[in-house]
Amino acid sequence: MASEDTNRQIRPIAINQSLSSLQMSSREAKHSFGQLAQRLNSEGIQIDEQIAALQQMIVFTSSSMDNIQSAYESSMIEAISGLLTRTQNPHVKQLCRAIIMIISVLGGEKEEQVDWTILSASLLTLLFDSDTGVSDAGKTTILKMMKLKEEFIYGLLQIGILDHSAEELIKISSDQMQISTSQEEVPPSQLITMNILEVLDKILNAEQIKFFKSIKLISALQKIKNEGLTREMKRKAKNIQDLLNEDGQAEKTEIDLEIANQRIATLEQQNQTFEEQIRQKDQSIKTLAEEKAQKDQRIEALTQENTQNEQRATIAEGQVQTLTAQITQIDQKLNSLILKIH
């Protein structure tokens, strides 16, 4: 038993050391990602260790585009995909799917091709997870992604994070009434609620972000204001509710129109880029065609010159043969004269 307990203590330390080493060069990061991937798939590793490692992994990976690219170029996706197919634990599955989504989408696709709604939905499931550690990882990753790419915030709004959060908060509140905990123990529902509120607060306070007044969310926040377990929770709920009432758009269609306009602007910019690429390629084709025409002319001139040279050579060969025949005749006459003289 002592040996097993010791191993359980060593494994998280090894995982933490692996993640710390990822702050080095890109090459070292890829190697460390590979080592960590092997560790996740090693026999005997406990579920809680897998979850802890995956939590740290997703948070670190989402910290920068360099980290995402390093993870993409390592064996991380294959290793986590293998873990995903083997595990039966729902929390491990959620984390695996989210990590694969981040790495494959942001590491393997051009930015203009990224579907931010799919990525947002994947991370939102982590935020709402019943495991507080997974929810923490979801919250931290979402906040990091918001700093990393502004488009991610629009993705969250597009998938309806306000209404989805309202539904989750109402569900948590209902479940909380049925679960009793000791006064010294912080209930998981409280931690998850605070995670959701923190994310909502960051989204609604983001610069140049437009959002609609979610009646569902306003109602859910009112319930938290009245029945929240802590003063901090009630204060956070009030602040978010005030933001919705003061800055929220009256109609969701206004948000949809704004998003549509942004999408149109993006597509127009992409179209201009494509047109410029086409223009450059057309110019390249024109240049190559001109070069080909010049070379064809040169080939034709050389061919004509070669033909003329061949004709001259043929004539010269005929002259040589004629002269050779004449010389032969002269030699024969000389020989005849010499014989007569003797």
XYZ file of C-alpha atoms in Angstrom:
342
model
C 0.000 0.000 0.000
C 2.824 2.397 0.872
C 4.407 1.828 -2.516
C 1.116 2.475 -4.317
C 0.543 5.706 -2.359
C 4.072 6.814 -3.221
C 3.440 6.173 -6.917
C 0.242 8.234 -6.794
C 2.238 11.137 -5.348
C 5.031 10.828 -7.915
C 2.755 10.770 -10.988
C 1.234 14.244 -10.526
C 4.714 15.625 -9.827
C 6.002 14.124 -13.067
C 3.049 15.582 -14.944
C 3.622 19.028 -13.431
C 7.303 18.868 -14.355
C 6.404 17.919 -17.922
C 4.079 20.897 -18.217
C 6.633 23.251 -16.690
C 9.191 22.202 -19.263
C 6.792 23.279 -22.033
C 7.805 26.866 -21.331
C 11.060 26.152 -23.157
C 11.678 26.140 -26.892
C 9.176 24.927 -29.474
C 11.248 21.811 -30.111
C 11.429 20.988 -26.415
C 7.713 21.707 -26.064
C 6.877 19.186 -28.786
C 9.049 16.593 -27.092
C 7.440 17.267 -23.715
C 3.962 17.077 -25.233
C 4.920 13.694 -26.637
C 6.185 12.473 -23.272
C 3.044 13.666 -21.534
C 0.901 11.960 -24.167
C 2.695 8.681 -23.513
C 2.222 9.167 -19.785
C -1.524 9.655 -20.198
C -1.759 6.346 -22.031
C 0.479 4.386 -19.680
C -0.962 1.444 -17.794
C -1.901 1.929 -14.177
C -2.510 5.672 -14.269
C -5.522 6.575 -12.158
C -8.596 8.403 -13.470
C -8.046 11.366 -11.156
C -4.472 11.662 -12.431
C -5.691 11.586 -16.035
C -8.222 14.315 -15.289
C -5.632 16.447 -13.482
C -3.155 16.070 -16.344
C -5.783 16.842 -18.985
C -6.911 19.915 -17.037
C -3.378 21.269 -16.928
C -2.806 20.320 -20.543
C -5.832 22.170 -21.921
C -5.071 25.278 -19.878
C -1.446 25.373 -20.986
C -2.220 24.529 -24.611
C -4.729 27.375 -24.887
C -2.297 29.900 -23.404
C -0.739 30.798 -26.758
C -0.857 29.973 -30.453
C 2.741 28.718 -30.189
C 1.671 26.156 -27.597
C -1.254 25.082 -29.770
C 1.038 24.696 -32.783
C 3.574 22.704 -30.749
C 0.818 20.386 -29.553
C -0.453 19.993 -33.133
C 2.990 19.061 -34.425
C 3.561 16.539 -31.632
C 1.827 13.190 -31.155
C -0.714 14.736 -28.788
C -3.847 14.322 -30.926
C -3.162 10.648 -31.602
C -2.476 9.933 -27.932
C -5.567 11.732 -26.661
C -7.704 10.141 -29.374
C -6.509 6.763 -28.144
C -7.390 7.679 -24.576
C -10.792 8.928 -25.739
C -11.649 5.601 -27.352
C -10.596 3.582 -24.306
C -11.919 5.559 -21.362
C -15.419 5.197 -19.984
C -15.140 8.210 -17.690
C -17.385 11.054 -18.944
C -15.133 13.795 -17.521
C -12.063 12.372 -19.258
C -14.054 12.134 -22.496
C -15.136 15.784 -22.251
C -11.581 16.977 -21.676
C -10.187 14.809 -24.470
C -12.733 16.104 -26.982
C -12.061 19.724 -26.031
C -8.270 19.367 -26.284
C -8.517 17.602 -29.640
C -10.845 20.344 -30.870
C -8.497 23.168 -29.838
C -5.373 21.534 -31.253
C -6.876 20.280 -34.517
C -8.882 23.418 -35.311
C -6.451 26.171 -34.287
C -3.301 24.208 -35.048
C -4.308 22.663 -38.337
C -6.583 25.171 -40.066
C -6.127 28.667 -41.432
C -7.628 31.292 -39.157
C -10.233 32.362 -41.725
C -11.453 28.757 -41.906
C -11.931 28.298 -38.153
C -15.505 27.659 -37.017
C -15.490 29.447 -33.675
C -18.979 28.220 -32.767
C -17.881 24.571 -32.741
C -14.853 25.410 -30.629
C -16.957 27.526 -28.263
C -19.555 24.794 -27.822
C -16.866 22.252 -26.981
C -15.405 24.416 -24.212
C -18.824 25.396 -22.902
C -19.504 21.747 -22.075
C -16.426 21.806 -19.834
C -17.612 24.931 -18.038
C -20.953 23.259 -17.278
C -19.394 19.929 -16.243
C -20.470 18.593 -12.844
C -16.848 17.940 -11.867
C -15.506 21.138 -10.311
C -11.988 20.507 -11.602
C -13.242 20.088 -15.156
C -15.421 23.185 -14.785
C -12.401 25.133 -13.524
C -10.402 23.991 -16.542
C -13.266 25.014 -18.819
C -13.504 28.455 -17.232
C -9.753 29.078 -17.377
C -9.501 27.864 -20.963
C -12.426 30.016 -22.092
C -10.892 33.097 -20.468
C -7.536 32.380 -22.099
C -9.150 31.840 -25.488
C -11.019 35.133 -25.118
C -7.680 36.907 -24.676
C -6.100 34.917 -27.482
C -8.767 35.486 -30.142
C -11.588 38.046 -30.065
C -13.517 35.914 -32.560
C -13.932 33.318 -29.825
C -16.187 35.704 -27.873
C -18.444 36.118 -30.901
C -18.520 32.338 -31.188
C -19.750 32.054 -27.594
C -22.483 34.605 -28.230
C -23.505 32.914 -31.464
C -24.102 29.578 -29.750
C -26.271 31.325 -27.151
C -24.056 31.241 -24.081
C -26.380 33.637 -22.246
C -29.463 31.428 -22.512
C -27.454 28.224 -22.036
C -25.874 29.654 -18.890
C -29.303 30.631 -17.601
C -30.566 27.077 -18.080
C -27.496 25.666 -16.342
C -27.760 28.075 -13.408
C -31.430 27.194 -12.943
C -30.576 23.487 -13.067
C -27.773 23.932 -10.527
C -30.098 25.853 -8.234
C -32.713 23.091 -8.413
C -30.154 20.347 -7.783
C -28.651 22.315 -4.916
C -31.923 22.269 -3.005
C -31.907 18.464 -3.101
C -28.304 18.036 -1.906
C -27.210 18.723 1.647
C -23.567 19.410 2.507
C -21.757 20.162 5.727
C -21.227 23.804 6.622
C -17.454 23.400 6.359
C -17.618 21.917 2.858
C -18.024 24.187 -0.170
C -20.680 22.567 -2.374
C -19.612 21.852 -5.975
C -22.654 23.767 -7.207
C -21.289 26.944 -5.637
C -17.933 26.590 -7.386
C -19.510 25.822 -10.760
C -21.953 28.715 -10.383
C -19.072 31.101 -9.691
C -17.199 29.756 -12.719
C -20.189 30.471 -14.956
C -20.698 33.931 -13.476
C -17.035 34.814 -13.932
C -17.135 33.850 -17.611
C -20.364 35.800 -18.168
C -18.885 38.841 -16.449
C -15.807 38.778 -18.704
C -17.888 38.379 -21.862
C -20.305 41.200 -21.075
C -17.441 43.522 -20.120
C -15.487 42.840 -23.298
C -14.862 45.833 -25.545
C -17.165 46.416 -28.535
C -19.274 43.361 -27.769
C -23.014 43.584 -28.359
C -25.406 41.193 -26.670
C -29.148 40.863 -26.252
C -31.158 40.981 -23.053
C -31.621 37.349 -22.174
C -34.812 37.194 -20.135
C -33.853 33.678 -19.040
C -30.517 34.848 -17.692
C -31.949 37.922 -15.989
C -34.461 35.670 -14.216
C -31.798 33.143 -13.197
C -29.577 35.924 -11.867
C -32.472 37.336 -9.852
C -32.854 33.957 -8.188
C -29.151 33.930 -7.320
C -29.414 37.461 -5.945
C -32.183 36.275 -3.644
C -30.924 32.810 -2.747
C -27.173 32.851 -3.426
C -24.989 31.029 -0.920
C -22.380 33.776 -0.602
C -22.226 37.548 -0.721
C -19.708 37.357 -3.576
C -22.085 35.210 -5.620
C -24.964 37.631 -5.068
C -22.762 40.625 -5.934
C -21.520 38.997 -9.130
C -25.077 38.095 -10.156
C -26.223 41.686 -9.569
C -23.358 43.129 -11.638
C -24.124 40.838 -14.566
C -27.837 41.565 -14.326
C -27.111 45.301 -14.383
C -24.950 44.877 -17.484
C -27.730 42.993 -19.253
C -30.327 45.609 -18.379
C -28.147 48.612 -19.192
C -26.138 47.486 -22.231
C -28.133 44.584 -23.645
C -29.869 44.977 -27.000
C -33.658 44.872 -26.870
C -33.924 42.496 -29.793
C -31.800 39.490 -30.569
C -32.195 40.269 -34.260
C -29.941 43.299 -33.793
C -27.179 41.013 -32.599
C -27.834 38.632 -35.466
C -27.631 41.558 -37.890
C -24.359 42.750 -36.375
C -22.889 39.265 -36.580
C -24.123 38.943 -40.161
C -22.509 42.275 -41.062
C -19.247 41.174 -39.499
C -19.451 37.924 -41.413
C -20.103 39.817 -44.647
C -17.123 42.088 -43.977
C -14.933 39.057 -43.326
C -16.102 37.338 -46.499
C -15.554 40.511 -48.529
C -12.029 40.759 -47.183
C -11.432 37.108 -48.017
C -12.850 37.716 -51.493
C -10.470 40.641 -52.027
C -7.591 38.447 -50.928
C -8.646 35.699 -53.324
C -9.039 38.210 -56.175
C -5.548 39.550 -55.519
C -4.186 36.009 -55.499
C -5.977 35.323 -58.791
C -4.593 38.562 -60.273
C -1.074 37.605 -59.233
C -1.500 34.126 -60.685
C -2.892 35.582 -63.934
C 0.137 37.874 -64.126
C 2.422 34.912 -63.505
C 0.665 32.958 -66.255
C 0.996 35.927 -68.630
C 4.697 36.266 -67.835
C 5.263 32.554 -68.332
C 3.336 32.669 -71.616
C 5.527 35.520 -72.855
C 8.653 33.653 -71.828
C 7.360 30.550 -73.600
C 6.610 32.539 -76.775
C 10.117 33.991 -76.745
C 11.622 30.558 -76.255
C 9.422 29.122 -79.013
C 10.669 31.847 -81.353
C 14.237 31.103 -80.364
C 13.675 27.391 -80.937
C 12.183 28.114 -84.367
C 15.119 30.358 -85.297
C 17.617 27.757 -84.139
C 15.706 25.066 -86.023
C 15.849 27.099 -89.236
C 19.524 27.791 -88.689
C 20.141 24.109 -88.076
C 18.249 23.210 -91.260
C 20.328 25.677 -93.263
C 23.505 24.286 -91.749
C 22.417 20.770 -92.643
C 21.738 21.892 -96.218
C 25.161 23.545 -96.418
C 26.725 20.402 -95.019
C 24.939 18.300 -97.653
C 26.140 20.587 -100.449
C 29.653 20.572 -99.043
C 29.568 16.793 -98.827
C 28.539 16.627 -102.492
C 31.373 18.945 -103.454
C 33.818 16.836 -101.477
C 32.641 13.706 -103.271
C 32.953 15.441 -106.680
C 36.455 16.671 -105.917
C 37.408 13.238 -104.629
C 36.209 11.663 -107.879
C 38.124 14.243 -109.948
C 41.282 13.628 -107.941
C 40.872 9.902 -108.487
C 40.588 10.421 -112.263
C 43.663 12.650 -112.266
C 45.600 10.018 -110.328
C 44.582 7.376 -112.845
C 45.710 9.548 -115.791
C 49.025 10.225 -114.099
C 49.564 6.538 -113.522
C 48.818 5.829 -117.203
C 51.299 8.466 -118.371
C 53.963 7.134 -116.064
C 53.501 3.629 -117.452
C 53.799 4.882 -121.059
C 56.993 6.739 -120.287
C 58.595 3.630 -118.860
